[in-house]
Tab-separated table of C-alpha atoms in Angstrom:
chain	number	residue	atom	x	y	z
J	1	UNK	CA	14.360	17.320	-12.737
J	2	UNK	CA	12.302	14.185	-12.894
J	3	UNK	CA	10.778	12.153	-15.742
J	4	UNK	CA	7.831	12.644	-17.178
J	5	UNK	CA	6.500	9.465	-16.021
J	6	UNK	CA	7.407	10.334	-12.478
J	7	UNK	CA	5.501	13.541	-12.587
J	8	UNK	CA	2.447	12.146	-14.510
J	9	UNK	CA	2.426	9.518	-11.589
J	10	UNK	CA	2.788	12.077	-8.827
J	11	UNK	CA	0.009	14.439	-10.554
J	12	UNK	CA	-2.219	11.150	-10.628
J	13	UNK	CA	-1.513	10.297	-7.425
J	14	UNK	CA	-2.705	13.609	-6.006
J	15	UNK	CA	-5.757	13.437	-8.030
J	16	UNK	CA	-6.756	10.352	-6.389
J	17	UNK	CA	-5.468	7.703	-9.001
J	18	UNK	CA	-2.972	5.233	-7.545
J	19	UNK	CA	-2.352	2.900	-10.326
J	20	UNK	CA	-1.811	3.910	-13.952
J	21	UNK	CA	-0.938	1.461	-16.761
J	22	UNK	CA	1.307	3.545	-19.303
J	23	UNK	CA	0.318	1.303	-22.198
J	24	UNK	CA	-3.320	1.903	-21.633
J	25	UNK	CA	-4.011	5.156	-19.613
J	26	UNK	CA	-1.703	7.491	-20.240
J	27	UNK	CA	0.771	7.045	-23.145
J	28	UNK	CA	4.196	8.631	-23.490
J	29	UNK	CA	6.176	9.598	-26.676
J	30	UNK	CA	9.271	10.869	-27.600
J	31	UNK	CA	10.152	11.838	-30.886
J	32	UNK	CA	13.789	11.942	-30.706
J	33	UNK	CA	13.849	15.360	-32.080
J	34	UNK	CA	15.298	16.892	-28.925
J	35	UNK	CA	11.907	18.120	-27.810
J	36	UNK	CA	11.875	15.336	-25.298
J	37	UNK	CA	8.877	13.148	-24.075
J	38	UNK	CA	5.498	14.210	-24.080
J	39	UNK	CA	2.023	13.053	-23.088
J	40	UNK	CA	0.656	11.530	-26.678
J	41	UNK	CA	-2.790	9.846	-25.328
J	42	UNK	CA	-4.633	10.648	-21.991
J	43	UNK	CA	-7.162	7.918	-21.311
J	44	UNK	CA	-7.574	8.544	-17.579
J	45	UNK	CA	-11.608	9.445	-16.939
J	46	UNK	CA	-11.900	11.486	-14.321
J	47	UNK	CA	-8.598	13.278	-14.170
J	48	UNK	CA	-7.837	16.138	-16.707
J	49	UNK	CA	-4.278	15.886	-18.497
J	50	UNK	CA	-2.181	17.698	-16.709
J	51	UNK	CA	-0.777	21.203	-17.900
J	52	UNK	CA	3.195	21.699	-18.076
J	53	UNK	CA	2.559	24.207	-15.080
J	54	UNK	CA	0.804	21.481	-13.048
J	55	UNK	CA	3.224	18.605	-14.178
J	56	UNK	CA	6.136	21.590	-13.027
J	57	UNK	CA	4.503	21.733	-9.719
J	58	UNK	CA	5.073	18.499	-8.651
J	59	UNK	CA	8.779	18.133	-10.204
J	60	UNK	CA	10.464	18.418	-7.061
J	61	UNK	CA	8.593	15.769	-4.934
J	62	UNK	CA	9.052	13.071	-8.226
J	63	UNK	CA	12.655	14.223	-8.288
J	64	UNK	CA	13.027	13.375	-4.648
J	65	UNK	CA	11.162	10.076	-5.032
J	66	UNK	CA	13.465	9.177	-8.102
J	67	UNK	CA	16.615	9.664	-6.007
J	68	UNK	CA	15.078	7.534	-3.135
J	69	UNK	CA	14.495	4.636	-5.380
J	70	UNK	CA	18.129	4.571	-7.038
J	71	UNK	CA	19.581	5.057	-3.439
J	72	UNK	CA	17.585	1.803	-2.592
J	73	UNK	CA	18.372	0.175	-5.255
J	74	UNK	CA	22.046	0.767	-4.967
J	75	UNK	CA	21.743	-0.346	-1.215
J	76	UNK	CA	19.685	-3.572	-2.274
J	77	UNK	CA	22.758	-4.423	-4.400
J	78	UNK	CA	25.235	-3.695	-1.959
J	79	UNK	CA	23.818	-5.754	0.684
J	80	UNK	CA	24.268	-8.756	-1.286
J	81	UNK	CA	22.209	-11.595	-1.743
J	82	UNK	CA	19.817	-13.034	1.018
J	83	UNK	CA	21.794	-16.359	1.591
J	84	UNK	CA	25.010	-14.274	2.156
J	85	UNK	CA	23.294	-12.237	4.684
J	86	UNK	CA	21.542	-15.341	6.890
J	87	UNK	CA	25.168	-16.644	6.813
J	88	UNK	CA	26.659	-13.727	8.139
J	89	UNK	CA	23.828	-13.679	10.648
J	90	UNK	CA	24.452	-17.104	11.564
J	91	UNK	CA	28.136	-16.722	12.231
J	92	UNK	CA	27.553	-13.462	14.155
J	93	UNK	CA	25.245	-15.785	16.519
J	94	UNK	CA	27.866	-18.635	16.744
J	95	UNK	CA	31.041	-16.576	16.731
J	96	UNK	CA	29.783	-13.491	18.714
J	97	UNK	CA	30.252	-11.250	15.990
J	98	UNK	CA	28.628	-8.197	14.447
J	99	UNK	CA	29.440	-8.792	10.981
J	100	UNK	CA	25.858	-8.449	9.618
J	101	UNK	CA	25.073	-5.352	11.464
J	102	UNK	CA	28.455	-3.610	11.004
J	103	UNK	CA	27.941	-4.728	6.916
J	104	UNK	CA	24.399	-2.961	7.126
J	105	UNK	CA	25.579	0.186	8.612
J	106	UNK	CA	28.272	0.471	5.994
J	107	UNK	CA	25.900	0.302	3.177
J	108	UNK	CA	23.310	2.842	4.747
J	109	UNK	CA	26.160	4.973	5.561
J	110	UNK	CA	27.736	4.903	2.052
J	111	UNK	CA	24.002	5.164	0.510
J	112	UNK	CA	21.961	7.981	2.411
J	113	UNK	CA	18.476	8.074	1.571
J	114	UNK	CA	17.896	11.713	0.300
J	115	UNK	CA	15.381	13.651	2.257
J	116	UNK	CA	14.921	16.476	0.394
């Protein structure tokens, strides 16, 4: 299940709003009472505050995007810093090896991006 902020982003994108400032446009709150987060304030003009049903309708797309973002973050960490990658590429060109390509392939294999 996707976070409320992800569902709100998807709902807004589906209604023509690309950017949301969660400090001004939409304010979410969690009172730590076991009820979970909710929309405290909706300040977007031209787009009605979504119902629970409308948010649930975008849950699967928002969840997929969250899972894809998590995999991309894991890949960024696993790739290592840019300097190390450039060094691998340099040594590959000098030594005739494929260390960098092999490294990238192993990271991608270990961290497949979900498609559904």
